[in-house]
Amino acid sequence: MKPRSKSGPKAGSSKKPERAERRPLPLPLRLLAMLFAFGFMVAFAVVLARLTLEPSPASVALVHSNLRPGDSLRAYLDQPELRDAVKQIGGNILLGVPFGVLVPVVAPRARGVLRVLLLTATVMLLVEFAQGAVVTGRAFDIDDVILNTTGALIGYLLVGRRMSRAVHARERHLRRDAREGA
């Protein structure tokens, strides 16, 4: 029988027993998962660059920067074709999902919802600045950053958090296990 820790429930206590701890994958599988996630991240970066940083000379007259959150969203939703709004909003959300899934696996120190969101927002701000400053027919849009970051949140909550926990051990669990084993 496994000995109880000092913080565990005592006899007659109404507290729930501790949840069974999840052990990380063995090292070779962890490395393989990280390599696989890194490969997907590189492929995603190429797709992101192609979608967002290619010039669009035909759009020069139509493009304007948006620094006010919600303005582009309203413009998308006011379009007569719902399909166009879904394409714009859904596409920007989908562009963020890989960040929420892959970042916590590729970069263990970036685990946690706030870190993933800050990293995603930073990368997407840089992409939007590049679009507005360098790319013909593209402009900076704060709503794109918000939608991309929302996509990262969705990806992290649905898949990224679980994948990260499966691949990487938590340091505090490793320290506690070392103390209990000593």
Tab-separated table of N, CA and C in Angstrom:
chain	number	residue	atom	x	y	z
A	1	MET	N	0.837	-1.175	0.000
A	1	MET	CA	0.000	0.000	0.000
A	1	MET	C	0.880	1.234	0.000
A	2	LYS	N	0.494	2.256	-0.758
A	2	LYS	CA	1.263	3.477	-0.906
A	2	LYS	C	1.064	4.358	0.327
A	3	PRO	N	2.146	4.879	0.925
A	3	PRO	CA	1.988	5.735	2.097
A	3	PRO	C	1.366	7.069	1.694
A	4	ARG	N	0.534	7.610	2.598
A	4	ARG	CA	-0.116	8.880	2.349
A	4	ARG	C	0.860	10.017	2.604
A	5	SER	N	0.690	11.090	1.826
A	5	SER	CA	1.502	12.272	2.083
A	5	SER	C	0.849	13.067	3.202
A	6	LYS	N	1.585	14.021	3.771
A	6	LYS	CA	1.068	14.821	4.866
A	6	LYS	C	-0.140	15.635	4.444
A	7	SER	N	-0.201	16.023	3.174
A	7	SER	CA	-1.323	16.827	2.707
A	7	SER	C	-2.504	15.976	2.258
A	8	GLY	N	-2.379	14.670	2.270
A	8	GLY	CA	-3.451	13.779	1.823
A	8	GLY	C	-4.559	13.694	2.852
A	9	PRO	N	-5.685	13.077	2.491
A	9	PRO	CA	-6.804	12.984	3.404
A	9	PRO	C	-6.492	12.064	4.569
A	10	LYS	N	-7.036	12.409	5.726
A	10	LYS	CA	-6.848	11.610	6.937
A	10	LYS	C	-8.071	10.739	7.151
A	11	ALA	N	-7.906	9.728	7.966
A	11	ALA	CA	-9.025	8.831	8.261
A	11	ALA	C	-10.161	9.640	8.854
A	12	GLY	N	-11.359	9.428	8.350
A	12	GLY	CA	-12.536	10.122	8.850
A	12	GLY	C	-12.706	11.495	8.226
A	13	SER	N	-11.799	11.917	7.379
A	13	SER	CA	-11.885	13.225	6.747
A	13	SER	C	-12.868	13.159	5.591
A	14	SER	N	-13.527	14.280	5.321
A	14	SER	CA	-14.503	14.312	4.230
A	14	SER	C	-13.871	14.770	2.924
A	15	LYS	N	-12.555	15.032	2.924
A	15	LYS	CA	-11.895	15.463	1.693
A	15	LYS	C	-11.814	14.311	0.708
A	16	LYS	N	-11.826	14.688	-0.585
A	16	LYS	CA	-11.693	13.673	-1.632
A	16	LYS	C	-10.254	13.188	-1.678
A	17	PRO	N	-10.048	11.924	-2.018
A	17	PRO	CA	-8.670	11.442	-2.160
A	17	PRO	C	-7.997	12.133	-3.340
A	18	GLU	N	-6.657	12.210	-3.289
A	18	GLU	CA	-5.913	12.840	-4.366
A	18	GLU	C	-6.126	12.081	-5.670
A	19	ARG	N	-6.154	12.861	-6.760
A	19	ARG	CA	-6.254	12.238	-8.085
A	19	ARG	C	-4.957	11.537	-8.408
A	20	ALA	N	-5.082	10.463	-9.122
A	20	ALA	CA	-3.876	9.756	-9.561
A	20	ALA	C	-3.075	10.691	-10.464
A	21	GLU	N	-1.773	10.782	-10.209
A	21	GLU	CA	-0.928	11.660	-11.006
A	21	GLU	C	-0.652	11.033	-12.359
A	22	ARG	N	-0.632	11.889	-13.358
A	22	ARG	CA	-0.292	11.434	-14.695
A	22	ARG	C	1.205	11.480	-14.851
A	23	ARG	N	1.753	10.425	-15.324
A	23	ARG	CA	3.189	10.358	-15.576
A	23	ARG	C	3.441	10.798	-17.017
A	24	PRO	N	4.539	11.509	-17.231
A	24	PRO	CA	4.855	11.894	-18.610
A	24	PRO	C	5.249	10.676	-19.423
A	25	LEU	N	5.248	10.856	-20.711
A	25	LEU	CA	5.683	9.792	-21.614
A	25	LEU	C	7.150	9.466	-21.363
A	26	PRO	N	7.582	8.260	-21.699
A	26	PRO	CA	9.020	7.948	-21.612
A	26	PRO	C	9.816	8.904	-22.508
A	27	LEU	N	11.070	9.146	-22.157
A	27	LEU	CA	11.902	10.131	-22.850
A	27	LEU	C	11.931	9.961	-24.372
A	28	PRO	N	12.131	8.768	-24.918
A	28	PRO	CA	12.146	8.659	-26.392
A	28	PRO	C	10.823	9.096	-27.030
A	29	LEU	N	9.714	8.767	-26.397
A	29	LEU	CA	8.417	9.192	-26.941
A	29	LEU	C	8.215	10.692	-26.778
A	30	ARG	N	8.701	11.245	-25.661
A	30	ARG	CA	8.606	12.694	-25.458
A	30	ARG	C	9.386	13.427	-26.532
A	31	LEU	N	10.607	12.953	-26.811
A	31	LEU	CA	11.433	13.590	-27.837
A	31	LEU	C	10.780	13.484	-29.213
A	32	LEU	N	10.213	12.331	-29.493
A	32	LEU	CA	9.524	12.138	-30.766
A	32	LEU	C	8.314	13.071	-30.875
A	33	ALA	N	7.546	13.188	-29.796
A	33	ALA	CA	6.382	14.078	-29.795
A	33	ALA	C	6.816	15.532	-29.992
A	34	MET	N	7.902	15.936	-29.327
A	34	MET	CA	8.390	17.299	-29.487
A	34	MET	C	8.907	17.549	-30.901
A	35	LEU	N	9.591	16.572	-31.473
A	35	LEU	CA	10.091	16.699	-32.841
A	35	LEU	C	8.932	16.788	-33.832
A	36	PHE	N	7.935	15.958	-33.643
A	36	PHE	CA	6.746	15.959	-34.490
A	36	PHE	C	6.033	17.310	-34.384
A	37	ALA	N	5.855	17.810	-33.148
A	37	ALA	CA	5.195	19.098	-32.933
A	37	ALA	C	6.016	20.226	-33.550
A	38	PHE	N	7.346	20.149	-33.432
A	38	PHE	CA	8.212	21.165	-34.029
A	38	PHE	C	8.060	21.166	-35.553
A	39	GLY	N	8.006	19.983	-36.152
A	39	GLY	CA	7.810	19.884	-37.601
A	39	GLY	C	6.494	20.511	-38.030
A	40	PHE	N	5.439	20.235	-37.270
A	40	PHE	CA	4.146	20.855	-37.577
A	40	PHE	C	4.218	22.364	-37.394
A	41	MET	N	4.951	22.829	-36.374
A	41	MET	CA	5.073	24.267	-36.134
A	41	MET	C	5.783	24.954	-37.292
A	42	VAL	N	6.834	24.322	-37.822
A	42	VAL	CA	7.547	24.885	-38.965
A	42	VAL	C	6.624	24.920	-40.189
A	43	ALA	N	5.925	23.828	-40.435
A	43	ALA	CA	4.983	23.792	-41.564
A	43	ALA	C	3.903	24.852	-41.395
A	44	PHE	N	3.417	25.008	-40.172
A	44	PHE	CA	2.402	26.029	-39.907
A	44	PHE	C	2.964	27.429	-40.143
A	45	ALA	N	4.217	27.674	-39.749
A	45	ALA	CA	4.828	28.983	-39.960
A	45	ALA	C	4.916	29.306	-41.451
A	46	VAL	N	5.220	28.310	-42.262
A	46	VAL	CA	5.283	28.510	-43.713
A	46	VAL	C	3.896	28.856	-44.252
A	47	VAL	N	2.888	28.117	-43.820
A	47	VAL	CA	1.510	28.393	-44.261
A	47	VAL	C	1.077	29.776	-43.794
A	48	LEU	N	1.373	30.110	-42.548
A	48	LEU	CA	1.013	31.424	-42.007
A	48	LEU	C	1.665	32.536	-42.816
A	49	ALA	N	2.938	32.383	-43.131
A	49	ALA	CA	3.644	33.391	-43.917
A	49	ALA	C	3.027	33.533	-45.312
A	50	ARG	N	2.701	32.411	-45.914
A	50	ARG	CA	2.098	32.472	-47.260
A	50	ARG	C	0.727	33.126	-47.236
A	51	LEU	N	-0.050	32.849	-46.196
A	51	LEU	CA	-1.399	33.427	-46.104
A	51	LEU	C	-1.391	34.905	-45.740
A	52	THR	N	-0.430	35.317	-44.951
A	52	THR	CA	-0.494	36.673	-44.406
A	52	THR	C	0.534	37.642	-44.966
A	53	LEU	N	1.632	37.141	-45.497
A	53	LEU	CA	2.700	38.048	-45.905
A	53	LEU	C	2.922	38.122	-47.411
A	54	GLU	N	2.079	37.485	-48.196
A	54	GLU	CA	2.192	37.624	-49.647
A	54	GLU	C	1.482	38.901	-50.072
A	55	PRO	N	2.105	39.663	-50.958
A	55	PRO	CA	1.484	40.907	-51.418
A	55	PRO	C	0.160	40.650	-52.134
A	56	SER	N	-0.709	41.629	-52.039
A	56	SER	CA	-1.991	41.565	-52.729
A	56	SER	C	-2.228	42.909	-53.414
A	57	PRO	N	-1.524	43.152	-54.540
A	57	PRO	CA	-1.620	44.452	-55.212
A	57	PRO	C	-3.048	44.827	-55.617
A	58	ALA	N	-3.884	43.860	-55.906
A	58	ALA	CA	-5.264	44.150	-56.306
A	58	ALA	C	-6.087	44.722	-55.151
A	59	SER	N	-5.620	44.516	-53.907
A	59	SER	CA	-6.380	44.966	-52.737
A	59	SER	C	-5.930	46.319	-52.193
A	60	VAL	N	-4.953	46.968	-52.823
A	60	VAL	CA	-4.388	48.201	-52.274
A	60	VAL	C	-5.469	49.242	-51.998
A	61	ALA	N	-6.393	49.435	-52.916
A	61	ALA	CA	-7.436	50.455	-52.734
A	61	ALA	C	-8.451	50.062	-51.661
A	62	LEU	N	-8.588	48.785	-51.370
A	62	LEU	CA	-9.591	48.306	-50.416
A	62	LEU	C	-9.088	48.223	-48.987
A	63	VAL	N	-7.787	48.239	-48.800
A	63	VAL	CA	-7.191	47.940	-47.505
A	63	VAL	C	-7.027	49.208	-46.670
A	64	HIS	N	-7.340	49.067	-45.382
A	64	HIS	CA	-7.089	50.149	-44.420
A	64	HIS	C	-6.744	49.517	-43.071
A	65	SER	N	-5.906	50.194	-42.321
A	65	SER	CA	-5.524	49.682	-41.007
A	65	SER	C	-6.665	49.852	-40.019
A	66	ASN	N	-6.721	48.950	-39.051
A	66	ASN	CA	-7.745	49.013	-38.011
A	66	ASN	C	-7.061	48.915	-36.659
A	67	LEU	N	-7.137	49.988	-35.895
A	67	LEU	CA	-6.561	50.017	-34.557
A	67	LEU	C	-7.637	49.950	-33.474
A	68	ARG	N	-8.893	49.936	-33.863
A	68	ARG	CA	-9.993	49.916	-32.895
A	68	ARG	C	-10.627	48.525	-32.856
A	69	PRO	N	-10.499	47.839	-31.716
A	69	PRO	CA	-11.081	46.488	-31.604
A	69	PRO	C	-12.580	46.490	-31.914
A	70	GLY	N	-12.965	45.547	-32.749
A	70	GLY	CA	-14.370	45.369	-33.090
A	70	GLY	C	-14.786	45.979	-34.409
A	71	ASP	N	-14.030	46.945	-34.935
A	71	ASP	CA	-14.426	47.593	-36.188
A	71	ASP	C	-14.463	46.618	-37.360
A	72	SER	N	-13.418	45.822	-37.511
A	72	SER	CA	-13.393	44.858	-38.621
A	72	SER	C	-14.443	43.773	-38.418
A	73	LEU	N	-14.653	43.364	-37.172
A	73	LEU	CA	-15.673	42.345	-36.900
A	73	LEU	C	-17.042	42.840	-37.334
A	74	ARG	N	-17.361	44.084	-36.998
A	74	ARG	CA	-18.647	44.655	-37.434
A	74	ARG	C	-18.727	44.706	-38.954
A	75	ALA	N	-17.632	45.101	-39.595
A	75	ALA	CA	-17.622	45.158	-41.065
A	75	ALA	C	-17.828	43.767	-41.664
A	76	TYR	N	-17.189	42.745	-41.068
A	76	TYR	CA	-17.381	41.378	-41.558
A	76	TYR	C	-18.843	40.958	-41.415
A	77	LEU	N	-19.424	41.252	-40.267
A	77	LEU	CA	-20.795	40.820	-39.992
A	77	LEU	C	-21.835	41.618	-40.780
A	78	ASP	N	-21.471	42.811	-41.243
A	78	ASP	CA	-22.390	43.623	-42.047
A	78	ASP	C	-22.371	43.233	-43.518
A	79	GLN	N	-21.492	42.327	-43.905
A	79	GLN	CA	-21.427	41.902	-45.304
A	79	GLN	C	-22.709	41.155	-45.671
A	80	PRO	N	-23.160	41.330	-46.905
A	80	PRO	CA	-24.397	40.647	-47.308
A	80	PRO	C	-24.270	39.116	-47.331
A	81	GLU	N	-23.090	38.633	-47.604
A	81	GLU	CA	-22.880	37.188	-47.659
A	81	GLU	C	-22.344	36.683	-46.324
A	82	LEU	N	-23.108	35.840	-45.641
A	82	LEU	CA	-22.680	35.257	-44.371
A	82	LEU	C	-21.413	34.440	-44.568
A	83	ARG	N	-21.303	33.823	-45.720
A	83	ARG	CA	-20.139	32.993	-46.031
A	83	ARG	C	-18.845	33.795	-45.939
A	84	ASP	N	-18.859	35.048	-46.399
A	84	ASP	CA	-17.660	35.884	-46.333
A	84	ASP	C	-17.282	36.200	-44.886
A	85	ALA	N	-18.278	36.475	-44.058
A	85	ALA	CA	-18.022	36.758	-42.639
A	85	ALA	C	-17.455	35.526	-41.944
A	86	VAL	N	-18.044	34.373	-42.223
A	86	VAL	CA	-17.560	33.125	-41.619
A	86	VAL	C	-16.137	32.839	-42.072
A	87	LYS	N	-15.860	33.103	-43.338
A	87	LYS	CA	-14.521	32.875	-43.875
A	87	LYS	C	-13.497	33.775	-43.176
A	88	GLN	N	-13.809	35.044	-43.012
A	88	GLN	CA	-12.882	35.982	-42.373
A	88	GLN	C	-12.696	35.693	-40.882
A	89	ILE	N	-13.797	35.574	-40.162
A	89	ILE	CA	-13.731	35.365	-38.712
A	89	ILE	C	-13.215	33.961	-38.402
A	90	GLY	N	-13.815	32.957	-39.030
A	90	GLY	CA	-13.397	31.574	-38.792
A	90	GLY	C	-11.968	31.322	-39.220
A	91	GLY	N	-11.565	31.904	-40.339
A	91	GLY	CA	-10.191	31.729	-40.816
A	91	GLY	C	-9.180	32.299	-39.835
A	92	ASN	N	-9.475	33.472	-39.285
A	92	ASN	CA	-8.551	34.065	-38.310
A	92	ASN	C	-8.516	33.277	-37.011
A	93	ILE	N	-9.631	32.739	-36.592
A	93	ILE	CA	-9.646	31.901	-35.389
A	93	ILE	C	-8.841	30.626	-35.655
A	94	LEU	N	-9.063	29.999	-36.803
A	94	LEU	CA	-8.331	28.765	-37.136
A	94	LEU	C	-6.822	28.977	-37.238
A	95	LEU	N	-6.398	30.178	-37.663
A	95	LEU	CA	-4.964	30.454	-37.740
A	95	LEU	C	-4.302	30.452	-36.362
A	96	GLY	N	-5.069	30.691	-35.317
A	96	GLY	CA	-4.502	30.708	-33.972
A	96	GLY	C	-4.486	29.357	-33.283
A	97	VAL	N	-5.360	28.449	-33.701
A	97	VAL	CA	-5.487	27.148	-33.024
A	97	VAL	C	-4.158	26.389	-32.937
A	98	PRO	N	-3.352	26.313	-34.007
A	98	PRO	CA	-2.089	25.569	-33.892
A	98	PRO	C	-1.162	26.106	-32.799
A	99	PHE	N	-1.209	27.406	-32.540
A	99	PHE	CA	-0.378	27.943	-31.452
A	99	PHE	C	-0.788	27.338	-30.116
A	100	GLY	N	-2.082	27.281	-29.863
A	100	GLY	CA	-2.556	26.737	-28.597
A	100	GLY	C	-2.271	25.262	-28.429
A	101	VAL	N	-2.172	24.548	-29.538
A	101	VAL	CA	-1.914	23.110	-29.487
A	101	VAL	C	-0.415	22.818	-29.444
A	102	LEU	N	0.367	23.485	-30.283
A	102	LEU	CA	1.773	23.123	-30.465
A	102	LEU	C	2.746	23.830	-29.525
A	103	VAL	N	2.496	25.074	-29.177
A	103	VAL	CA	3.440	25.822	-28.336
A	103	VAL	C	3.715	25.125	-27.006
A	104	PRO	N	2.693	24.654	-26.274
A	104	PRO	CA	3.008	24.009	-24.996
A	104	PRO	C	3.781	22.696	-25.134
A	105	VAL	N	3.730	22.077	-26.298
A	105	VAL	CA	4.481	20.840	-26.518
A	105	VAL	C	5.909	21.163	-26.936
A	106	VAL	N	6.067	22.124	-27.842
A	106	VAL	CA	7.386	22.477	-28.354
A	106	VAL	C	8.207	23.231	-27.300
A	107	ALA	N	7.571	24.105	-26.556
A	107	ALA	CA	8.267	24.946	-25.570
A	107	ALA	C	7.655	24.726	-24.189
A	108	PRO	N	8.168	23.768	-23.421
A	108	PRO	CA	7.576	23.458	-22.118
A	108	PRO	C	7.491	24.647	-21.170
A	109	ARG	N	8.409	25.592	-21.284
A	109	ARG	CA	8.364	26.773	-20.410
A	109	ARG	C	7.221	27.711	-20.790
A	110	ALA	N	6.639	27.523	-21.953
A	110	ALA	CA	5.524	28.361	-22.399
A	110	ALA	C	4.173	27.744	-22.038
A	111	ARG	N	4.198	26.726	-21.173
A	111	ARG	CA	2.938	26.087	-20.771
A	111	ARG	C	2.127	27.044	-19.911
A	112	GLY	N	0.842	26.860	-19.964
A	112	GLY	CA	-0.066	27.699	-19.193
A	112	GLY	C	-0.825	28.611	-20.131
A	113	VAL	N	-2.070	28.834	-19.809
A	113	VAL	CA	-2.942	29.578	-20.709
A	113	VAL	C	-2.437	31.003	-20.932
A	114	LEU	N	-1.984	31.689	-19.901
A	114	LEU	CA	-1.531	33.066	-20.074
A	114	LEU	C	-0.276	33.147	-20.938
A	115	ARG	N	0.649	32.244	-20.725
A	115	ARG	CA	1.874	32.255	-21.529
A	115	ARG	C	1.583	31.955	-22.988
A	116	VAL	N	0.716	31.001	-23.244
A	116	VAL	CA	0.360	30.673	-24.631
A	116	VAL	C	-0.335	31.868	-25.281
A	117	LEU	N	-1.242	32.510	-24.555
A	117	LEU	CA	-1.951	33.658	-25.120
A	117	LEU	C	-1.006	34.833	-25.366
A	118	LEU	N	-0.099	35.106	-24.431
A	118	LEU	CA	0.856	36.207	-24.620
A	118	LEU	C	1.789	35.938	-25.794
A	119	LEU	N	2.265	34.706	-25.903
A	119	LEU	CA	3.149	34.358	-27.013
A	119	LEU	C	2.413	34.471	-28.350
A	120	THR	N	1.194	33.968	-28.401
A	120	THR	CA	0.403	34.045	-29.631
A	120	THR	C	0.129	35.497	-30.004
A	121	ALA	N	-0.306	36.295	-29.028
A	121	ALA	CA	-0.599	37.704	-29.306
A	121	ALA	C	0.649	38.429	-29.804
A	122	THR	N	1.794	38.132	-29.213
A	122	THR	CA	3.044	38.769	-29.636
A	122	THR	C	3.399	38.399	-31.071
A	123	VAL	N	3.338	37.114	-31.379
A	123	VAL	CA	3.658	36.676	-32.750
A	123	VAL	C	2.675	37.282	-33.746
A	124	MET	N	1.403	37.264	-33.417
A	124	MET	CA	0.402	37.801	-34.348
A	124	MET	C	0.512	39.313	-34.496
A	125	LEU	N	0.885	40.018	-33.421
A	125	LEU	CA	1.143	41.460	-33.541
A	125	LEU	C	2.302	41.717	-34.497
A	126	LEU	N	3.350	40.913	-34.394
A	126	LEU	CA	4.486	41.064	-35.299
A	126	LEU	C	4.080	40.805	-36.750
A	127	VAL	N	3.263	39.787	-36.954
A	127	VAL	CA	2.772	39.493	-38.310
A	127	VAL	C	1.947	40.665	-38.836
A	128	GLU	N	1.059	41.194	-38.004
A	128	GLU	CA	0.213	42.312	-38.429
A	128	GLU	C	1.041	43.571	-38.686
A	129	PHE	N	2.058	43.837	-37.845
A	129	PHE	CA	2.938	44.985	-38.095
A	129	PHE	C	3.651	44.823	-39.425
A	130	ALA	N	4.142	43.613	-39.708
A	130	ALA	CA	4.818	43.355	-40.980
A	130	ALA	C	3.848	43.564	-42.143
A	131	GLN	N	2.624	43.089	-41.997
A	131	GLN	CA	1.631	43.286	-43.054
A	131	GLN	C	1.417	44.772	-43.323
A	132	GLY	N	1.235	45.526	-42.259
A	132	GLY	CA	0.933	46.950	-42.420
A	132	GLY	C	2.112	47.763	-42.915
A	133	ALA	N	3.319	47.385	-42.546
A	133	ALA	CA	4.489	48.189	-42.875
A	133	ALA	C	5.172	47.792	-44.178
A	134	VAL	N	5.115	46.518	-44.543
A	134	VAL	CA	5.963	46.037	-45.630
A	134	VAL	C	5.192	45.451	-46.807
A	135	VAL	N	4.075	44.816	-46.554
A	135	VAL	CA	3.413	44.028	-47.591
A	135	VAL	C	2.367	44.869	-48.337
A	136	THR	N	2.497	44.911	-49.648
A	136	THR	CA	1.580	45.660	-50.506
A	136	THR	C	0.189	45.022	-50.491
A	137	GLY	N	-0.819	45.822	-50.274
A	137	GLY	CA	-2.191	45.326	-50.294
A	137	GLY	C	-2.621	44.653	-49.003
A	138	ARG	N	-1.838	44.803	-47.952
A	138	ARG	CA	-2.183	44.248	-46.632
A	138	ARG	C	-2.124	45.378	-45.616
A	139	ALA	N	-2.824	45.199	-44.486
A	139	ALA	CA	-2.835	46.246	-43.468
A	139	ALA	C	-2.877	45.636	-42.079
A	140	PHE	N	-2.497	46.447	-41.098
A	140	PHE	CA	-2.574	46.039	-39.701
A	140	PHE	C	-4.033	46.035	-39.270
A	141	ASP	N	-4.459	44.946	-38.586
A	141	ASP	CA	-5.833	44.854	-38.080
A	141	ASP	C	-5.805	44.215	-36.696
A	142	ILE	N	-6.132	44.989	-35.694
A	142	ILE	CA	-6.110	44.495	-34.317
A	142	ILE	C	-7.128	43.372	-34.116
A	143	ASP	N	-8.212	43.381	-34.862
A	143	ASP	CA	-9.205	42.312	-34.742
A	143	ASP	C	-8.638	40.962	-35.175
A	144	ASP	N	-7.734	40.971	-36.141
A	144	ASP	CA	-7.077	39.717	-36.535
A	144	ASP	C	-6.263	39.148	-35.376
A	145	VAL	N	-5.565	40.026	-34.658
A	145	VAL	CA	-4.769	39.586	-33.503
A	145	VAL	C	-5.696	38.993	-32.440
A	146	ILE	N	-6.808	39.655	-32.187
A	146	ILE	CA	-7.769	39.172	-31.182
A	146	ILE	C	-8.345	37.822	-31.586
A	147	LEU	N	-8.721	37.677	-32.848
A	147	LEU	CA	-9.294	36.412	-33.322
A	147	LEU	C	-8.251	35.291	-33.316
A	148	ASN	N	-7.017	35.596	-33.731
A	148	ASN	CA	-5.954	34.589	-33.701
A	148	ASN	C	-5.684	34.128	-32.271
A	149	THR	N	-5.656	35.059	-31.340
A	149	THR	CA	-5.406	34.725	-29.943
A	149	THR	C	-6.567	33.917	-29.366
A	150	THR	N	-7.778	34.234	-29.782
A	150	THR	CA	-8.941	33.446	-29.372
A	150	THR	C	-8.816	32.013	-29.879
A	151	GLY	N	-8.347	31.853	-31.109
A	151	GLY	CA	-8.121	30.522	-31.655
A	151	GLY	C	-7.083	29.753	-30.855
A	152	ALA	N	-6.021	30.443	-30.416
A	152	ALA	CA	-5.000	29.789	-29.589
A	152	ALA	C	-5.594	29.338	-28.262
A	153	LEU	N	-6.462	30.154	-27.686
A	153	LEU	CA	-7.125	29.777	-26.435
A	153	LEU	C	-7.968	28.519	-26.634
A	154	ILE	N	-8.713	28.472	-27.711
A	154	ILE	CA	-9.541	27.298	-28.011
A	154	ILE	C	-8.662	26.062	-28.200
A	155	GLY	N	-7.609	26.186	-28.984
A	155	GLY	CA	-6.701	25.061	-29.210
A	155	GLY	C	-6.048	24.583	-27.930
A	156	TYR	N	-5.653	25.524	-27.077
A	156	TYR	CA	-5.012	25.153	-25.818
A	156	TYR	C	-5.995	24.423	-24.903
A	157	LEU	N	-7.198	24.961	-24.771
A	157	LEU	CA	-8.167	24.361	-23.855
A	157	LEU	C	-8.669	22.999	-24.340
A	158	LEU	N	-8.825	22.840	-25.648
A	158	LEU	CA	-9.342	21.578	-26.179
A	158	LEU	C	-8.290	20.480	-26.285
A	159	VAL	N	-7.052	20.838	-26.688
A	159	VAL	CA	-6.053	19.815	-26.976
A	159	VAL	C	-4.687	20.112	-26.354
A	160	GLY	N	-4.212	21.339	-26.473
A	160	GLY	CA	-2.852	21.686	-26.086
A	160	GLY	C	-2.505	21.390	-24.643
A	161	ARG	N	-3.412	21.691	-23.730
A	161	ARG	CA	-3.143	21.450	-22.308
A	161	ARG	C	-2.937	19.969	-22.038
A	162	ARG	N	-3.796	19.136	-22.596
A	162	ARG	CA	-3.688	17.680	-22.379
A	162	ARG	C	-2.419	17.122	-23.024
A	163	MET	N	-2.123	17.577	-24.247
A	163	MET	CA	-0.914	17.096	-24.924
A	163	MET	C	0.333	17.491	-24.142
A	164	SER	N	0.347	18.698	-23.647
A	164	SER	CA	1.492	19.170	-22.891
A	164	SER	C	1.677	18.368	-21.612
A	165	ARG	N	0.599	18.083	-20.922
A	165	ARG	CA	0.686	17.285	-19.697
A	165	ARG	C	1.149	15.863	-19.983
A	166	ALA	N	0.761	15.332	-21.126
A	166	ALA	CA	1.170	13.974	-21.478
A	166	ALA	C	2.654	13.914	-21.834
A	167	VAL	N	3.162	14.977	-22.444
A	167	VAL	CA	4.531	14.970	-22.930
A	167	VAL	C	5.526	15.432	-21.865
A	168	HIS	N	5.150	16.419	-21.076
A	168	HIS	CA	6.096	17.024	-20.129
A	168	HIS	C	5.657	16.815	-18.685
A	169	ALA	N	6.598	16.470	-17.854
A	169	ALA	CA	6.326	16.333	-16.423
A	169	ALA	C	6.321	17.712	-15.792
A	170	ARG	N	5.551	17.874	-14.770
A	170	ARG	CA	5.564	19.131	-14.024
A	170	ARG	C	6.723	19.086	-13.050
A	171	GLU	N	7.458	20.176	-12.945
A	171	GLU	CA	8.638	20.205	-12.082
A	171	GLU	C	8.280	19.969	-10.625
A	172	ARG	N	7.179	20.533	-10.156
A	172	ARG	CA	6.846	20.371	-8.744
A	172	ARG	C	6.551	18.915	-8.419
A	173	HIS	N	5.956	18.175	-9.373
A	173	HIS	CA	5.710	16.751	-9.143
A	173	HIS	C	7.029	15.988	-9.086
A	174	LEU	N	7.965	16.368	-9.943
A	174	LEU	CA	9.262	15.698	-9.939
A	174	LEU	C	9.990	15.982	-8.631
A	175	ARG	N	9.945	17.214	-8.152
A	175	ARG	CA	10.606	17.536	-6.886
A	175	ARG	C	9.955	16.792	-5.730
A	176	ARG	N	8.620	16.743	-5.714
A	176	ARG	CA	7.922	16.056	-4.631
A	176	ARG	C	8.228	14.564	-4.664
A	177	ASP	N	8.241	13.988	-5.874
A	177	ASP	CA	8.563	12.566	-5.992
A	177	ASP	C	9.975	12.283	-5.494
A	178	ALA	N	10.902	13.191	-5.769
A	178	ALA	CA	12.275	13.012	-5.302
A	178	ALA	C	12.350	13.079	-3.787
A	179	ARG	N	11.581	13.999	-3.174
A	179	ARG	CA	11.586	14.098	-1.709
A	179	ARG	C	10.981	12.846	-1.070
A	180	GLU	N	9.878	12.359	-1.645
A	180	GLU	CA	9.221	11.182	-1.073
A	180	GLU	C	10.078	9.937	-1.226
A	181	GLY	N	10.853	9.869	-2.327
A	181	GLY	CA	11.690	8.700	-2.569
A	181	GLY	C	12.929	8.697	-1.683
A	182	ALA	N	13.312	9.857	-1.206
A	182	ALA	CA	14.543	9.951	-0.387
A	182	ALA	C	14.290	9.539	1.057
